[in-house]
PDB file of C-alpha atoms in Angstrom:
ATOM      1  CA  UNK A   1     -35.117  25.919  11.313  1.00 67.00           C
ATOM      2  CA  UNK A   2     -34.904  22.302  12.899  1.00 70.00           C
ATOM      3  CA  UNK A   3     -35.289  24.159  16.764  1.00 74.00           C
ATOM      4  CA  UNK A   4     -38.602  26.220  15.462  1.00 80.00           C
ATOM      5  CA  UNK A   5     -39.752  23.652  12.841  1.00 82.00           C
ATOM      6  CA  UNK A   6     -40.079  19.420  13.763  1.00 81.00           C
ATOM      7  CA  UNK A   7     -40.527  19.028  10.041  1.00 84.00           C
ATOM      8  CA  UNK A   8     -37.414  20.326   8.931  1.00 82.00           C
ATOM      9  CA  UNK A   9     -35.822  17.903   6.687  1.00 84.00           C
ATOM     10  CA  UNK A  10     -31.925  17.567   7.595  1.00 84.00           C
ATOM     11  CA  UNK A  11     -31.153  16.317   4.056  1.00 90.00           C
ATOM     12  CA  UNK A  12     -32.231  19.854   3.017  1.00 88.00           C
ATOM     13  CA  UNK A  13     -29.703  21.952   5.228  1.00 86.00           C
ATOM     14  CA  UNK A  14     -26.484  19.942   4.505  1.00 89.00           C
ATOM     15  CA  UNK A  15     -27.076  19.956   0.771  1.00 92.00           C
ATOM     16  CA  UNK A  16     -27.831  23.968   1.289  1.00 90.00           C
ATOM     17  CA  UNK A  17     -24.588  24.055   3.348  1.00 90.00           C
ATOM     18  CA  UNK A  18     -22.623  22.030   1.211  1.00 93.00           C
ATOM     19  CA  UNK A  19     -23.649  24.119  -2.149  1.00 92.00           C
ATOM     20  CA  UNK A  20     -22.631  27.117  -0.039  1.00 92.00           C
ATOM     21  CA  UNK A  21     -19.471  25.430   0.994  1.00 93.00           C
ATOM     22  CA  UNK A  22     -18.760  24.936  -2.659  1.00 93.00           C
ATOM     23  CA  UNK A  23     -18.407  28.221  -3.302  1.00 93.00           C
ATOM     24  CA  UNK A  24     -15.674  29.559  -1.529  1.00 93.00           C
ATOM     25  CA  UNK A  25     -13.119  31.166  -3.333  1.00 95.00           C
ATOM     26  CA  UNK A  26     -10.262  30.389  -1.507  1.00 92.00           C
ATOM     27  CA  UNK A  27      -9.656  33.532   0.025  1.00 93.00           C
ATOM     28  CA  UNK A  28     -11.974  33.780   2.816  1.00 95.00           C
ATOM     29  CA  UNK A  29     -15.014  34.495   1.050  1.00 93.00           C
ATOM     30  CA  UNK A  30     -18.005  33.161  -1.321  1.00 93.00           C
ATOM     31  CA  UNK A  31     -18.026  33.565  -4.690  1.00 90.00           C
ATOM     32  CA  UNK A  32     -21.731  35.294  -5.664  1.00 83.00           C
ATOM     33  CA  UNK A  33     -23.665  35.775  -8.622  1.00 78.00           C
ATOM     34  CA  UNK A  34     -25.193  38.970  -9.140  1.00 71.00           C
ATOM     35  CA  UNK A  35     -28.937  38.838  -9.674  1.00 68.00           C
ATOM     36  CA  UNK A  36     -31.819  40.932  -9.748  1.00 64.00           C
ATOM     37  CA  UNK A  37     -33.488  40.216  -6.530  1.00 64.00           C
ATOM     38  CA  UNK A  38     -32.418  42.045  -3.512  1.00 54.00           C
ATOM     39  CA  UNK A  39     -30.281  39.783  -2.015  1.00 60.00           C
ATOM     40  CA  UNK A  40     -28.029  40.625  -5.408  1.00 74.00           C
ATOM     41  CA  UNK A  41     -28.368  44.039  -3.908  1.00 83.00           C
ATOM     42  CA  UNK A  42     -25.874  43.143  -0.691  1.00 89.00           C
ATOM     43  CA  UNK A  43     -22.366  44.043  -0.867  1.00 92.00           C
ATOM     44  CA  UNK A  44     -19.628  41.389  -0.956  1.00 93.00           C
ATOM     45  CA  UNK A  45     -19.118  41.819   2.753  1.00 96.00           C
ATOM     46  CA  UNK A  46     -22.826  41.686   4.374  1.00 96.00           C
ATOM     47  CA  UNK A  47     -23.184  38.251   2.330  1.00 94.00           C
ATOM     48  CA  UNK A  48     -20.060  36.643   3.569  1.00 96.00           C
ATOM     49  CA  UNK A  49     -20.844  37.798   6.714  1.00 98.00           C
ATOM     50  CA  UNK A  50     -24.013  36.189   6.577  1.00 96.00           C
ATOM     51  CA  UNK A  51     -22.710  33.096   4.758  1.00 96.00           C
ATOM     52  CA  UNK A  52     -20.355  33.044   8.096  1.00 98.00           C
ATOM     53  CA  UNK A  53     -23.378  33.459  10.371  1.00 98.00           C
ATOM     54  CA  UNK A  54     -26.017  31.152   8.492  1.00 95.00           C
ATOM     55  CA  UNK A  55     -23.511  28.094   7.977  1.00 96.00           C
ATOM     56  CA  UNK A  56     -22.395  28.464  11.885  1.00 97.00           C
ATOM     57  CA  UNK A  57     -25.855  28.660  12.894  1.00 93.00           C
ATOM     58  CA  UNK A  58     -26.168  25.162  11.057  1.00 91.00           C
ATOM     59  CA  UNK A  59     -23.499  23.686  13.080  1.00 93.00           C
ATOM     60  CA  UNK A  60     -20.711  24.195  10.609  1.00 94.00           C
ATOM     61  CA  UNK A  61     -17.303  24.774  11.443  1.00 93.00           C
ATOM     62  CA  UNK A  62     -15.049  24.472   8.918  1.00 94.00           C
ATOM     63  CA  UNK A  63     -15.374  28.052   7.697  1.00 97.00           C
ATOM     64  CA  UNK A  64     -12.667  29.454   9.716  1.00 96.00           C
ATOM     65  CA  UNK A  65     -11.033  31.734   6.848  1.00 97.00           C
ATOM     66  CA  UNK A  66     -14.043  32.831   5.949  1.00 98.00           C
ATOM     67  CA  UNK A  67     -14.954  34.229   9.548  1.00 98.00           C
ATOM     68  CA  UNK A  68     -11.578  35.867   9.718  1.00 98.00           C
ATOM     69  CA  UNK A  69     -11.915  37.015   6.653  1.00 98.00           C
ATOM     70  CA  UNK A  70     -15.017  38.509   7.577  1.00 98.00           C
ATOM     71  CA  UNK A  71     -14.039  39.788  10.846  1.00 98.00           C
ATOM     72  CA  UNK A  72     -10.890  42.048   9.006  1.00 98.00           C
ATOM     73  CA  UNK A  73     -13.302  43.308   6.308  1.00 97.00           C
ATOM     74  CA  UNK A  74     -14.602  44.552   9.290  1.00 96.00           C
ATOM     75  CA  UNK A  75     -12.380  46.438  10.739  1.00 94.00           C
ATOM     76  CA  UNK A  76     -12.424  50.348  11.152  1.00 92.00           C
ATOM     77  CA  UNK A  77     -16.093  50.262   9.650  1.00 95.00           C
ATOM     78  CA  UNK A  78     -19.086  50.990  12.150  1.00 94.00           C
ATOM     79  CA  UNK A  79     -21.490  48.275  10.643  1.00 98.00           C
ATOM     80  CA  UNK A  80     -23.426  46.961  13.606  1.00 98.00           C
ATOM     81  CA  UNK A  81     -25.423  44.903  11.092  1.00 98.00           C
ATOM     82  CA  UNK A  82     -22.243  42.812  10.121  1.00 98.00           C
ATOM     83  CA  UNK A  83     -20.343  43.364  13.849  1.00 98.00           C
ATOM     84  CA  UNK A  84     -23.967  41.733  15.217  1.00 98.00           C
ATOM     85  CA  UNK A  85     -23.772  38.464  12.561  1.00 98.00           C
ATOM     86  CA  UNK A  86     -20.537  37.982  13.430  1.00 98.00           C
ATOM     87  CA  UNK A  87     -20.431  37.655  16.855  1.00 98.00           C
ATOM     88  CA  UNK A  88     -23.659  35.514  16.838  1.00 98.00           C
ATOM     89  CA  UNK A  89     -21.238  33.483  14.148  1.00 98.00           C
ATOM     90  CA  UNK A  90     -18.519  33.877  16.905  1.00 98.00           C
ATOM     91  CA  UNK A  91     -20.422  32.740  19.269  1.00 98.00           C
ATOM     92  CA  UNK A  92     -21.622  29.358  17.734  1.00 98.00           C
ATOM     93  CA  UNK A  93     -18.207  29.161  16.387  1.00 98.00           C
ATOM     94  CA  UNK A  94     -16.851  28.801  20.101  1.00 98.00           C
ATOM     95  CA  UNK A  95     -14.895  31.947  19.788  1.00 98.00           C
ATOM     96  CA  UNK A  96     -16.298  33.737  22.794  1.00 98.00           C
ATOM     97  CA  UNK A  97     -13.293  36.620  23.035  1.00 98.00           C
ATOM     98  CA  UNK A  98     -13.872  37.620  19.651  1.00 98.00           C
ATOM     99  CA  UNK A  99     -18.016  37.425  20.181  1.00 98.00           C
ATOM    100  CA  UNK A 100     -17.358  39.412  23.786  1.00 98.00           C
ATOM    101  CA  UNK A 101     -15.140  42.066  22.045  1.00 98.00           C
ATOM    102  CA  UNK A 102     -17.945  42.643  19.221  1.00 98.00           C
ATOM    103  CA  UNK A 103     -20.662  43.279  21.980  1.00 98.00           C
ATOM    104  CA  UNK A 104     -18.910  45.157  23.768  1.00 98.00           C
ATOM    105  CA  UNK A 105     -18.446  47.177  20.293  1.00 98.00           C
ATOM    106  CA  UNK A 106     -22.209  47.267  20.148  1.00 98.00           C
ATOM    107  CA  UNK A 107     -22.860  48.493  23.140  1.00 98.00           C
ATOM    108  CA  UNK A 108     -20.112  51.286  22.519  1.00 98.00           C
ATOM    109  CA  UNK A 109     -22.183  52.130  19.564  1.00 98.00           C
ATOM    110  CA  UNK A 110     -25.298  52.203  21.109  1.00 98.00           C
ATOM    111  CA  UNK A 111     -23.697  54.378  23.920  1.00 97.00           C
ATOM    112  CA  UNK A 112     -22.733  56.893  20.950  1.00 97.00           C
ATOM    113  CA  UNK A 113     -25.787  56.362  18.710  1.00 97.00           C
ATOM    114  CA  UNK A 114     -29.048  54.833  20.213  1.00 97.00           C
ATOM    115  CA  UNK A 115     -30.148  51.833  19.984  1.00 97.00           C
ATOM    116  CA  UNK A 116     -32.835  53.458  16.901  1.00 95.00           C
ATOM    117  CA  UNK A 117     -29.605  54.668  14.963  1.00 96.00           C
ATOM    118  CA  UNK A 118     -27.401  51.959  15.112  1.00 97.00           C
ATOM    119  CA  UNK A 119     -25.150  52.282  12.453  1.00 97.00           C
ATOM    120  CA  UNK A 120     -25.097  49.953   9.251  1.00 97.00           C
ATOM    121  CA  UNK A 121     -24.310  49.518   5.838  1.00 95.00           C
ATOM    122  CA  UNK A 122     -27.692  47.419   4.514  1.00 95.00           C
ATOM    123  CA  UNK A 123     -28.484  44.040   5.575  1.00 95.00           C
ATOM    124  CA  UNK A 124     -28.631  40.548   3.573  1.00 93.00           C
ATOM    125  CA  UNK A 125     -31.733  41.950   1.463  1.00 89.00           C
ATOM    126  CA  UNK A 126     -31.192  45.399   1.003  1.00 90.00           C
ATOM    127  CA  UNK A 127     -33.060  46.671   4.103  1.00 90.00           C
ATOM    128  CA  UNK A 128     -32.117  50.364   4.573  1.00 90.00           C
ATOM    129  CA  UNK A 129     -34.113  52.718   7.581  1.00 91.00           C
ATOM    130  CA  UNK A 130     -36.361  51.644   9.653  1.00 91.00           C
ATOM    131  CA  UNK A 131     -36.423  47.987   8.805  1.00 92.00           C
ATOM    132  CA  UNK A 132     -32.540  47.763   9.009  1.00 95.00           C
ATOM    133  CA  UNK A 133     -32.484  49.217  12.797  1.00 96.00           C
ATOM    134  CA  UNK A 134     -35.234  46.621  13.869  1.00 96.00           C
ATOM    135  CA  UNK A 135     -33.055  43.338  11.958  1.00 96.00           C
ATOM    136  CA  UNK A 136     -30.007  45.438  13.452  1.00 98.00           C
ATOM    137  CA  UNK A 137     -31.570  45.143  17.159  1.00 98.00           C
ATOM    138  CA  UNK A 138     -32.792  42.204  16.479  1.00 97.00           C
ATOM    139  CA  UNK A 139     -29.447  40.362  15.376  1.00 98.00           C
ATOM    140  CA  UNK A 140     -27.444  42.155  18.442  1.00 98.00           C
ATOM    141  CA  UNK A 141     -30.073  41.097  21.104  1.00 98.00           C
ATOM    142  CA  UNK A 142     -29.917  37.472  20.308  1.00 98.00           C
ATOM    143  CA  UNK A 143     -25.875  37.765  20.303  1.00 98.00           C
ATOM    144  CA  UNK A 144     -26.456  39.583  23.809  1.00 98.00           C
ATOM    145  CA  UNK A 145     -28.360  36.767  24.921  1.00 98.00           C
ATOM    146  CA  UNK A 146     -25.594  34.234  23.880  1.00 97.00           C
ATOM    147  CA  UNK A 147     -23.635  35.939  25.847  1.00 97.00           C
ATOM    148  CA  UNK A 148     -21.807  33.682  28.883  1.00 95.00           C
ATOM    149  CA  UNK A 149     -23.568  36.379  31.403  1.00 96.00           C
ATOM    150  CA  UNK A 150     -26.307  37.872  29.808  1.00 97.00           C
ATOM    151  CA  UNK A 151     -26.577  42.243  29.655  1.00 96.00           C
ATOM    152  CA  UNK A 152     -29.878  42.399  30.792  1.00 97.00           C
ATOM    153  CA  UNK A 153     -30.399  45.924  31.197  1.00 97.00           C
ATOM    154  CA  UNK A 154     -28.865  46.340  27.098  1.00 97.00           C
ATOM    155  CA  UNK A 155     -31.297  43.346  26.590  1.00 98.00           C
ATOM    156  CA  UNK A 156     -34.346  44.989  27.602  1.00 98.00           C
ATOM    157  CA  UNK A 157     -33.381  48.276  25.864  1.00 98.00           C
ATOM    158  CA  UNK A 158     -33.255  46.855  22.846  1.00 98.00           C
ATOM    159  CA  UNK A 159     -36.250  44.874  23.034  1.00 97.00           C
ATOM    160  CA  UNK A 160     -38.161  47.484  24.023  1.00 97.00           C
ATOM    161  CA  UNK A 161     -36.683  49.482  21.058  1.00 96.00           C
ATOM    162  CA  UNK A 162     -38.080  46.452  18.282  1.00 95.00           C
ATOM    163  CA  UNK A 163     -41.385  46.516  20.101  1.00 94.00           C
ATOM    164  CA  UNK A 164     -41.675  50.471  19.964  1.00 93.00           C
ATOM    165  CA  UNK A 165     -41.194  49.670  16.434  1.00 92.00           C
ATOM    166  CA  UNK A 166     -44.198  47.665  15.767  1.00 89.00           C
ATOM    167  CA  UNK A 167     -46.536  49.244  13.662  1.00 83.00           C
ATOM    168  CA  UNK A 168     -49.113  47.721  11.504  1.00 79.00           C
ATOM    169  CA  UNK A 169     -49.017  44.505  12.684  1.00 74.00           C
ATOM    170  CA  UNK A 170     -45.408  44.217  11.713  1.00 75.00           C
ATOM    171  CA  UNK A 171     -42.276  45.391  12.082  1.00 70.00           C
ATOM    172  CA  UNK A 172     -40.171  48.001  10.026  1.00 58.00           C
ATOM    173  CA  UNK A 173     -43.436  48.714   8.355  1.00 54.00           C
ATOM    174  CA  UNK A 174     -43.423  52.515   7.099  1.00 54.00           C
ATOM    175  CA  UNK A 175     -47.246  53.570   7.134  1.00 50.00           C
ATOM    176  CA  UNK A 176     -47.991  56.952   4.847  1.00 52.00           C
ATOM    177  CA  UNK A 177     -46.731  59.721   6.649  1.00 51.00           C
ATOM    178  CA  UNK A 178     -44.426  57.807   9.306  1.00 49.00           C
ATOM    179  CA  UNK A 179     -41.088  59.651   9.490  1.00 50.00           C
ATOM    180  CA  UNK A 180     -38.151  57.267   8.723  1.00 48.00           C
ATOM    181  CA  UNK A 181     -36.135  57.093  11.701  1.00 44.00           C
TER     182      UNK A 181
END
């Protein structure tokens, strides 16, 4: 938030960071209460995951179990959602093999699939169709962009996916009679 917003009070994200610090459970993951609100709704895996990503993204760096941890509950599962939030988390984390190797899994995927049926689980609040594809594109073309030489061309595919996508002033919008893609 502090790059997009001056008034962005530091104070606020290392108390954030340091509650979520507090709850790992010493083995590579966050301990989570189950609510009724649809990030309650995420599986164990997209919320470490994005526990990984969102603490990174702050600048933290001590969550190295937790990434790996992440990264193996990943393996041999096609979630692009989760492979996208963990090589941006990669990525911050200085870990630019592991970020390289997870785009180039993207791309593979979007090779197989298209970019509009990327495949994934659900994302951090329980988006499933339409409005997980266009948080799925949008997570992977910011990790492309990170990348230390940029995929234009997958760039621009996928950015002109999201923006085919906008409908209703918004994105991942369903209006009556759309057909879920």
């Amino acid at each position: 938030m502090e790059k997009v917003w001056s008034g962005m009070d530091k104070k606020t994200i290392d108390k954030t960071a340091q509650w979520l610090l507090s709850r790992k459970d010493g083995k590579g993951g966050f301990r989570q209460n189950r609510g009724k609100y649809a990030f309650a709704r995420a599986n164990e895996e997209v919320v470490n995951a994005y526990i990984v990503y969102a603490l990174s993204e702050a600048g933290y760096a001590n969550i190295a179990t937790e990434f790996q941890a992440s990264l193996n509950s990943l393996s041999g599962k096609e979630d692009n959602y989760r492979r996208a939030l963990l090589a941006l988390a990669a990525f911050n984390l200085k870990k630019t093999e592991i970020a390289e190797a997870l785009l180039a899994e993207i791309k593979k995927s979007i090779n197989i699939h298209t970019i509009a049926k990327l495949p994934a689980a659900h994302s951090i609040t329980y988006s499933m169709g339409k409005s997980l594809q266009v948080e799925t594109a949008a997570l992977s073309a910011i990790a492309f962009m990170k990348a230390a030489t940029p995929d234009i061309g997958t760039i621009q595919k996928i950015i002109d996916y999201i923006i085919s996508q906008r409908s209703c002033g918004g994105f991942g919008y369903r209006r009556r009679g759309d057909q879920q893609n």
